[in-house]
Amino acid sequence: MTRPTTIERKLTTGNEAIAEGAIQAGCRFYAGYPITPQNELCEYMARHMPEVGGTFIQSESEIAAINMVFGAAVAGARAMTSSSSPGISLKQEGISYIAACELPAVISNMMRGGPGLGNVWPAQSDYFQATKGGGHGDYHLIVLAPATVQEAFDMTKEAFDLADRYRNPVMILGDGILGQMMESFEMKPAKTRQPSRKKDYILDGCKGRKPRVIQSLFLEEGMLERLNDKLQAKYRRIERELVRYEELNTNDADLILVAYGSSSRIARAVMRDARVKGLKIGFFRPMTLWPFPTEAMRKLAKPKRAFLVIEMSAGQMVEDVRLSIEGRAPVYFYGRSGGGIPSEEAVFAEVRKALKKARSKVK
Amino acid sequence: MAIKQKTIDEQIIVAGFGGQGVMLLGKIIAQAGMLSGLDVTWIPKYGAEVRGGTAHCMVRVSNLEIASPLVDFPNSLIVMNKLSMDKFERLLRKGGIMIVNSSLVDSRATRSDIRSYYVPANRIASEIGDVRGANMVALGAYLKARPFLKIEKIVEALRDILPSYHHKYIPLNEKALSEGARLVEGRS
């Protein structure tokens, strides 16, 4: 992929769009270990990182990769790693450390079927891991959920800015469909981004200034709690400032389909089809999974309205939907797992079932 | 462009053995679609093995925004081997078209509510000079049966997708495309 000087339409995979987005965002350090379905990302980085004077490392393991990213972030680089589900599990200790040290980093996870080594087909079963911590301790990642190749590209660029703004790791959470599919998208002229503020915390040699320390071990009484209070205050700020979602045809909807990422595209197709058939179906898509659009969902919970959550998992995001709605409306779920993909036909059948169940509840 | 007046909503599955160029065939359709100003998606599906295993890709080309990139029920099917025909013929929408590589498939379609075209793609590609052009013969036949993309756009797409050291094979590919189209000519 060449970097254009005018807006150009490109046909590329989600994985490559993420890699190119990262390079354009000023990412100059990438470490990763190959795993399907995200190898195109590593491959792209291997080929193109040297062109911009950046560093590409195929590490000896996923654990090594996240710790290299940890080190690069300490030194002030815009740094990234990527993997798919089993590999992301391996990275959790490092991610917890990066969150504790309040360092910026971007992690891409193109989810595949699990648990265990699983398979190489698309899944969304790492939602809990991504949004509820994953590693140990009270921390959060910012989790962005692109649904198209365009968004994969745009959100990756933004991820680096968010990571710097909040000094927090950001995860791009996609799946095997998004990673491997090719789709036409618009690439705007490249402009290498830079952090808006000077990084006044990095360890880049202390000659002429006071030494700095970056650490996540706090044994003195009360110190670790103070760190946690500070982190929680930051997380509340992120919740206020960063929530993103897309909402379509919700005003008159009897039933609202809720989905993110690739399954949201199936839900969107079903919503369109259902509207043509005269059914009042709406569509809600969280674009940030953490922070979750809790308030926006709560406002949609009205009498005589139901929700149907579609996921490629046994039911994970549905828990956040239920927490948001707090029993004000029925919330139904349909999912496939282990690499299964919901068909439009099956989702449509679930829509009809949910409408029927919701109506019988109203009576 | 008259071709853009109608709704274009091609939902294609291209299937065959790994190594027959089915992924590339799908990519070329997608790239040519994008070059024609249409919205396109392409999804590969193959086993852990590459060469020799079964592989297919799903391609969508539309003049409307594509909601789902997945193809549950194609309206066009290109099958390069018997296994693929057995697997996908039943999924084809009523009135859909099926291009069959009759060099490797000795049976006929079991359905009568679809239009099937039997193209000896391997034989023709070999006669032209390279059996690896079988996918292009099939593509030529497909675009004759379903003329929603111009051949010039396919050639442009080949130039975009093939690495430059393979550009010398483009004339051979063009020949394969036109031979494939010729087999479908005058048939419906």
XYZ file of C-alpha atoms in Angstrom:
551
model
C 0.000 0.000 0.000
C 1.483 3.349 -0.950
C 0.780 6.423 1.132
C -1.369 8.725 -1.012
C -1.107 12.485 -1.459
C -4.831 12.852 -2.176
C -7.823 10.904 -0.882
C -7.676 7.471 -2.483
C -9.863 4.402 -2.364
C -7.973 1.267 -1.406
C -8.893 -2.381 -1.217
C -7.157 -4.005 1.696
C -7.577 -6.319 4.660
C -8.491 -5.048 8.105
C -5.151 -6.295 9.417
C -3.203 -4.273 6.855
C -5.396 -1.216 7.439
C -4.593 -1.400 11.153
C -0.862 -1.713 10.434
C -0.871 1.195 7.987
C -3.014 3.264 10.370
C -0.455 2.626 13.101
C 2.471 3.667 10.903
C 0.626 6.837 9.910
C -0.097 7.495 13.574
C 3.622 7.628 14.217
C 4.023 4.120 15.612
C 7.735 3.361 15.310
C 8.023 0.225 17.388
C 6.192 -3.009 16.724
C 6.833 -6.390 18.310
C 4.665 -9.426 17.712
C 4.532 -13.153 17.233
C 2.571 -14.668 14.320
C -0.868 -16.195 14.789
C -3.821 -16.624 12.437
C -6.071 -14.669 11.752
C -3.886 -11.596 12.146
C -0.673 -12.486 10.327
C -1.213 -9.888 7.611
C -0.624 -7.272 10.297
C 2.806 -8.651 11.302
C 3.706 -9.159 7.667
C 2.785 -5.585 6.781
C 4.786 -4.217 9.693
C 7.797 -6.352 8.755
C 7.734 -4.929 5.251
C 6.892 -1.304 5.937
C 8.260 -0.398 9.372
C 11.848 -0.220 8.057
C 10.713 2.255 5.353
C 9.894 4.842 8.008
C 12.920 4.110 10.164
C 10.877 2.187 12.717
C 11.613 -1.087 14.441
C 9.913 -4.386 13.667
C 10.659 -7.353 15.873
C 9.306 -10.842 15.491
C 9.747 -11.765 19.108
C 10.375 -15.203 20.548
C 6.926 -15.189 22.158
C 3.842 -13.081 22.773
C 5.029 -12.415 26.315
C 8.315 -11.066 25.033
C 6.454 -8.859 22.533
C 4.255 -7.139 25.124
C 7.262 -6.579 27.382
C 9.206 -5.049 24.490
C 6.256 -2.719 23.920
C 6.324 -1.945 27.654
C 9.990 -0.969 27.330
C 9.436 1.068 24.169
C 6.619 3.004 25.871
C 8.871 3.674 28.874
C 11.392 5.131 26.436
C 8.713 7.338 24.853
C 7.965 5.555 21.564
C 4.557 5.098 20.042
C 4.519 1.308 20.346
C 2.220 -1.529 19.368
C 1.767 -5.261 19.511
C -0.899 -7.480 18.019
C -2.140 -11.023 18.288
C -5.242 -13.162 18.356
C -7.019 -14.683 21.333
C -4.567 -17.285 22.750
C -1.679 -14.885 22.163
C -3.553 -12.046 23.850
C -4.076 -14.264 26.897
C -0.305 -14.616 27.137
C 0.127 -10.845 27.096
C -2.144 -10.140 30.050
C 0.543 -9.809 32.705
C 2.379 -7.238 30.595
C -0.825 -5.340 29.876
C -1.570 -5.105 33.593
C 1.944 -3.705 34.190
C 1.548 -1.142 31.383
C -1.812 -0.040 32.806
C -0.337 0.219 36.320
C 2.596 2.288 35.056
C 0.171 4.498 33.116
C 1.952 4.043 29.830
C 0.524 4.449 26.329
C 0.460 1.374 24.107
C -1.795 -0.065 21.419
C -2.740 -3.743 21.323
C -4.689 -5.288 18.470
C -6.694 -8.469 19.071
C -8.339 -10.149 16.080
C -10.348 -12.658 18.063
C -10.629 -16.317 17.067
C -12.599 -19.248 18.389
C -11.791 -20.367 21.927
C -11.351 -21.411 24.668
C -7.914 -22.985 24.586
C -5.960 -22.989 21.370
C -9.412 -23.084 19.751
C -9.475 -22.643 15.981
C -8.697 -19.960 13.414
C -12.259 -18.842 12.679
C -13.762 -15.528 13.804
C -15.197 -15.080 17.301
C -16.051 -12.378 19.834
C -15.458 -14.367 22.956
C -12.694 -12.180 24.431
C -15.095 -9.363 25.312
C -14.895 -10.087 29.040
C -11.115 -10.291 28.913
C -10.806 -7.018 26.999
C -13.328 -4.928 28.924
C -13.183 -6.322 32.464
C -9.459 -6.331 33.042
C -7.963 -9.484 31.568
C -4.882 -9.303 33.725
C -4.770 -8.878 37.492
C -5.682 -5.767 39.414
C -8.240 -2.981 39.084
C -7.521 -1.551 35.671
C -9.208 -0.865 32.377
C -8.119 -0.765 28.783
C -9.787 1.616 26.395
C -11.406 -0.819 23.967
C -12.299 0.276 20.438
C -14.447 -1.987 18.257
C -14.175 -1.296 14.528
C -16.806 -2.890 12.267
C -15.364 -1.992 8.868
C -11.917 -1.769 7.312
C -12.386 2.004 7.222
C -12.955 2.071 10.958
C -10.061 -0.316 11.570
C -7.821 2.232 9.868
C -9.330 5.361 11.448
C -9.661 3.940 14.949
C -6.067 2.698 14.977
C -4.817 6.173 14.178
C -6.968 7.554 16.941
C -5.929 4.809 19.359
C -2.398 6.202 19.547
C -3.708 9.678 20.382
C -6.016 8.281 23.057
C -3.229 6.163 24.532
C -1.074 9.281 24.889
C -3.877 11.539 26.077
C -4.876 9.210 28.901
C -1.547 7.439 29.318
C -3.404 4.175 29.091
C -3.194 1.068 26.920
C -5.780 0.954 24.121
C -7.057 -2.254 22.554
C -8.379 -2.562 19.008
C -10.826 -5.443 19.383
C -11.798 -7.045 16.093
C -12.219 -10.605 14.905
C -11.065 -12.933 12.181
C -13.602 -11.550 9.715
C -12.474 -7.955 10.099
C -8.812 -8.937 10.127
C -8.850 -11.018 6.970
C -11.588 -9.450 4.890
C -10.730 -6.987 2.169
C -12.959 -3.987 1.789
C -12.774 -0.745 -0.098
C -12.024 2.225 2.093
C -10.882 5.804 1.854
C -7.346 6.672 2.807
C -6.748 10.318 3.424
C -3.318 11.808 2.739
C -0.863 10.628 5.314
C 0.260 13.022 7.978
C 2.388 11.508 10.675
C 0.818 12.254 13.996
C 2.677 13.204 17.081
C 1.613 13.230 20.707
C 0.093 16.653 21.454
C 2.009 16.999 24.714
C 5.652 16.453 25.446
C 6.080 13.230 27.381
C 7.366 14.406 30.757
C 7.434 10.985 32.371
C 9.577 8.893 30.032
C 12.997 7.486 30.813
C 15.238 8.936 28.142
C 18.396 9.723 30.116
C 18.418 12.068 33.098
C 21.497 14.103 32.318
C 20.690 17.650 33.392
C 17.395 16.797 35.077
C 16.085 14.924 38.078
C 15.875 11.139 37.603
C 12.412 9.674 37.046
C 10.975 6.348 38.106
C 8.331 4.260 36.378
C 7.172 1.371 38.532
C 4.242 -0.825 39.445
C 5.555 -2.218 42.736
C 4.416 -0.171 45.765
C 5.132 -1.734 49.147
C 4.853 1.344 51.327
C 1.549 1.428 53.195
C -1.184 3.348 51.362
C 0.851 4.021 48.241
C -0.782 1.392 46.061
C -4.229 2.490 47.156
C -3.336 6.061 46.173
C -2.301 4.782 42.734
C -5.608 2.929 42.454
C -7.557 6.052 43.429
C -5.704 7.984 40.763
C -6.388 5.283 38.156
C -10.070 5.140 39.054
C -10.369 8.933 38.773
C -8.840 8.655 35.310
C -11.243 5.876 34.339
C -14.229 8.015 35.432
C -12.880 10.844 33.271
C -12.549 8.481 30.289
C -16.108 7.298 30.857
C -17.303 10.913 30.714
C -15.263 11.877 27.666
C -14.919 8.916 25.375
C -18.127 6.933 24.917
C -18.912 6.256 21.232
C -21.771 4.431 19.599
C -23.920 4.340 16.506
C -27.682 4.348 16.638
C -30.111 3.812 13.751
C -33.917 3.710 13.535
C -34.317 3.553 17.294
C -37.057 6.205 17.694
C -40.056 4.068 16.817
C -38.414 0.693 17.370
C -40.249 -2.172 19.057
C -37.025 -4.117 19.136
C -33.457 -2.856 19.060
C -30.656 -5.081 17.790
C -27.439 -4.529 19.738
C -24.134 -5.755 18.343
C -20.536 -4.643 17.819
C -17.817 -5.359 15.277
C -18.475 -7.975 12.605
C -21.710 -9.262 14.134
C -23.055 -5.691 13.985
C -22.820 -5.864 10.211
C -25.050 -8.912 10.194
C -27.426 -7.141 12.602
C -27.437 -4.059 10.387
C -28.347 -6.141 7.320
C -31.162 -7.804 9.273
C -32.411 -4.429 10.500
C -32.560 -3.113 6.920
C -34.357 -6.210 5.729
C -36.804 -6.100 8.630
C -37.634 -2.437 7.929
C -38.399 -3.325 4.300
C -40.757 -5.985 5.640
C -42.461 -3.386 7.854
C -41.058 -4.464 11.204
C -40.014 -1.653 13.531
C -36.475 -2.736 14.263
C -33.719 -0.435 15.481
C -29.957 -0.847 15.658
C -27.457 0.090 18.325
C -23.723 -0.448 18.001
C -21.213 0.303 20.762
C -18.008 1.573 19.127
C -16.209 1.857 22.453
C -16.692 -1.345 24.454
C -14.940 0.221 27.399
C -16.166 2.748 28.250
C -19.505 1.126 27.423
C -22.341 3.414 26.247
C -24.345 2.726 29.388
C -26.253 6.038 29.537
C -27.232 5.954 25.865
C -28.562 2.418 26.246
C -30.451 3.300 29.404
C -32.216 6.166 27.616
C -33.402 3.731 24.962
C -35.006 1.410 27.519
C -38.671 2.288 27.236
C -41.882 0.439 27.960
C -43.056 -1.883 25.171
C -39.572 -2.108 23.754
C -37.207 -5.060 23.809
C -33.537 -5.596 23.007
C -31.862 -8.439 21.167
C -28.098 -8.747 21.543
C -26.196 -10.569 18.793
C -22.672 -11.812 19.450
C -20.194 -14.364 18.198
C -19.884 -15.662 21.749
C -22.026 -17.490 24.270
C -23.145 -14.116 25.657
C -20.672 -11.578 27.020
C -21.586 -8.014 25.990
C -25.187 -8.920 26.792
C -24.233 -8.594 30.467
C -23.267 -4.936 29.996
C -26.483 -4.339 28.077
C -28.464 -5.808 30.984
C -26.494 -3.721 33.507
C -27.279 -0.625 31.456
C -30.972 -1.354 31.073
C -31.413 -2.395 34.695
C -34.530 -4.444 34.088
C -36.444 -1.632 32.362
C -36.939 -3.716 29.225
C -36.512 -7.342 28.240
C -33.076 -8.209 26.865
C -32.763 -11.305 24.670
C -29.641 -12.902 23.323
C -28.582 -14.866 20.279
C -25.015 -15.957 19.720
C -22.798 -18.475 17.991
C -19.474 -19.541 19.427
C -16.344 -21.500 18.619
C -15.926 -19.845 15.234
C -19.609 -20.050 14.238
C -21.057 -16.986 12.524
C -24.746 -16.050 12.907
C -26.499 -16.115 9.531
C -28.887 -13.295 8.606
C -31.634 -15.895 8.365
C -31.028 -17.130 11.914
C -30.877 -13.602 13.329
C -34.099 -12.732 11.531
C -35.785 -15.766 13.086
C -34.558 -14.585 16.508
C -35.979 -11.114 15.804
C -39.411 -12.632 15.184
C -39.143 -14.793 18.294
C -38.066 -11.837 20.450
C -40.913 -9.662 19.156
C -43.379 -12.408 20.006
C -41.952 -12.923 23.486
C -41.900 -9.176 24.162
C -45.538 -8.823 23.080
C -46.691 -11.636 25.327
C -44.859 -9.937 28.216
C -46.642 -6.622 27.634
C -50.084 -8.264 27.861
C -23.086 4.840 -17.143
C -26.130 2.741 -17.924
C -24.726 -0.147 -15.931
C -25.051 1.878 -12.719
C -28.752 2.623 -13.087
C -29.834 -0.802 -11.891
C -29.240 -2.076 -8.401
C -26.100 -4.149 -8.399
C -25.950 -6.651 -5.558
C -23.626 -9.452 -6.577
C -23.054 -12.036 -3.879
C -20.455 -14.431 -5.150
C -18.790 -17.563 -3.847
C -15.665 -18.718 -5.683
C -14.556 -22.180 -4.606
C -11.960 -24.780 -5.495
C -8.719 -26.449 -4.429
C -6.003 -24.374 -2.852
C -3.663 -23.455 -5.691
C -6.368 -22.971 -8.339
C -6.332 -19.240 -7.795
C -9.819 -18.928 -6.317
C -8.716 -16.299 -3.777
C -7.041 -14.273 -6.503
C -10.113 -14.603 -8.722
C -12.268 -13.149 -5.954
C -9.781 -10.362 -5.278
C -9.744 -9.378 -8.934
C -13.543 -9.114 -8.974
C -13.424 -6.995 -5.803
C -10.653 -4.732 -7.076
C -12.390 -4.256 -10.444
C -15.616 -3.473 -8.588
C -13.873 -0.847 -6.503
C -12.273 0.643 -9.625
C -15.789 0.874 -11.099
C -16.892 2.981 -8.140
C -18.807 0.201 -6.384
C -18.725 -0.894 -2.744
C -16.919 -4.236 -2.396
C -15.979 -6.812 0.228
C -13.935 -10.016 0.024
C -13.624 -12.692 2.696
C -11.308 -15.709 2.389
C -12.017 -19.068 3.929
C -9.530 -21.875 3.816
C -8.276 -24.666 5.994
C -4.934 -24.709 7.751
C -3.479 -26.402 4.690
C -3.117 -24.196 1.621
C -2.202 -26.046 -1.540
C -4.478 -28.951 -2.293
C -7.045 -28.258 0.427
C -10.438 -26.751 -0.261
C -10.727 -23.003 -0.273
C -13.393 -20.475 -1.054
C -13.951 -16.769 -0.858
C -17.059 -14.648 -0.528
C -17.232 -11.502 -2.600
C -19.886 -8.821 -2.552
C -20.130 -6.015 -5.071
C -22.880 -3.451 -4.820
C -23.770 0.071 -5.849
C -25.305 0.458 -2.394
C -23.426 0.391 0.905
C -22.775 -3.243 1.856
C -24.122 -3.995 5.327
C -22.876 -7.530 5.874
C -19.822 -8.771 3.978
C -20.861 -12.383 4.489
C -22.488 -14.424 1.765
C -24.911 -16.991 3.190
C -26.738 -17.530 -0.107
C -24.839 -16.502 -3.237
C -26.510 -15.368 -6.456
C -23.387 -16.311 -8.387
C -21.193 -19.324 -7.912
C -17.911 -20.266 -9.559
C -16.885 -23.843 -8.759
C -13.475 -25.044 -9.865
C -13.791 -28.632 -8.602
C -16.384 -31.302 -7.815
C -16.170 -30.937 -4.044
C -17.066 -27.271 -4.292
C -20.075 -27.907 -6.495
C -21.363 -30.552 -4.069
C -20.971 -28.125 -1.212
C -22.329 -24.878 -2.645
C -24.853 -25.660 -5.397
C -27.642 -26.060 -2.839
C -26.927 -22.599 -1.375
C -27.311 -20.766 -4.687
C -30.322 -18.471 -4.846
C -33.120 -19.324 -7.238
C -32.313 -17.884 -10.651
C -28.628 -17.639 -9.725
C -25.829 -18.598 -12.057
C -23.216 -21.295 -11.642
C -19.961 -21.472 -13.593
C -18.644 -25.028 -13.490
C -15.068 -25.969 -14.352
C -16.069 -28.979 -16.452
C -12.427 -30.021 -16.866
C -12.538 -31.275 -13.289
C -16.270 -31.731 -12.699
C -17.836 -34.564 -14.670
C -21.358 -34.247 -13.253
C -24.163 -31.804 -14.071
C -26.107 -29.480 -11.821
C -28.891 -31.191 -9.891
C -31.083 -28.069 -9.826
C -33.172 -26.704 -12.678
C -34.012 -23.334 -11.075
C -30.505 -21.991 -11.685
C -28.508 -21.250 -14.827
C -25.404 -23.401 -15.186
C -22.501 -22.874 -17.562
C -20.002 -25.674 -18.154
C -16.580 -24.316 -18.992
C -13.579 -26.624 -19.543
C -11.369 -24.038 -17.892
C -8.270 -26.193 -17.354
C -8.257 -27.505 -20.904
C -8.701 -24.073 -22.445
C -6.076 -22.489 -20.215
C -3.627 -25.268 -21.159
C -4.351 -24.723 -24.836
C -3.665 -21.025 -24.471
C -0.372 -21.822 -22.815
C -0.698 -22.090 -19.039
C -3.116 -24.173 -16.983
C -2.828 -21.623 -14.182
C -5.041 -19.353 -16.277
C -8.056 -21.622 -15.626
C -9.402 -19.172 -13.069
C -9.322 -16.381 -15.667
C -11.214 -18.539 -18.169
C -13.884 -19.062 -15.516
C -13.922 -15.331 -14.746
C -14.376 -14.491 -18.434
C -17.323 -16.875 -18.620
C -18.839 -15.464 -15.445
C -18.650 -11.858 -16.612
C -20.228 -12.792 -19.923
C -23.118 -14.432 -18.100
C -23.336 -11.573 -15.587
C -21.961 -8.460 -17.267
C -21.785 -6.058 -14.342
C -18.097 -5.202 -14.716
C -16.192 -4.127 -17.806
C -13.287 -6.285 -18.963
C -11.055 -3.169 -19.024
C -11.606 -2.844 -15.289
C -10.601 -6.473 -14.800
C -7.381 -5.841 -16.696
C -6.749 -2.716 -14.633
C -7.393 -4.769 -11.484
C -4.893 -7.400 -12.648
C -2.303 -4.669 -13.021
C -3.041 -3.433 -9.488
C -3.034 -6.836 -7.830
C -0.328 -8.795 -9.626
C 3.243 -7.957 -8.628
C 5.024 -6.100 -11.436
C 7.244 -9.087 -12.301
C 4.050 -10.932 -13.296
C 2.708 -8.156 -15.523
C 4.183 -9.908 -18.538
C 1.443 -12.521 -18.105
C -1.388 -9.996 -18.400
C -1.884 -10.535 -22.178
C -2.172 -14.293 -21.503
C -4.781 -13.545 -18.834
C -6.693 -11.321 -21.265
C -6.724 -14.148 -23.777
C -8.045 -16.527 -21.098
C -10.786 -14.029 -20.187
C -11.958 -13.680 -23.788
C -11.856 -17.434 -24.417
C -13.998 -17.942 -21.327
C -16.442 -15.289 -22.500
C -16.627 -16.875 -25.962
C -17.855 -20.166 -24.453
C -20.837 -18.439 -22.891
C -21.649 -16.247 -25.891
C -25.105 -16.749 -27.310
C -26.133 -18.971 -24.420
C -28.489 -18.197 -21.610
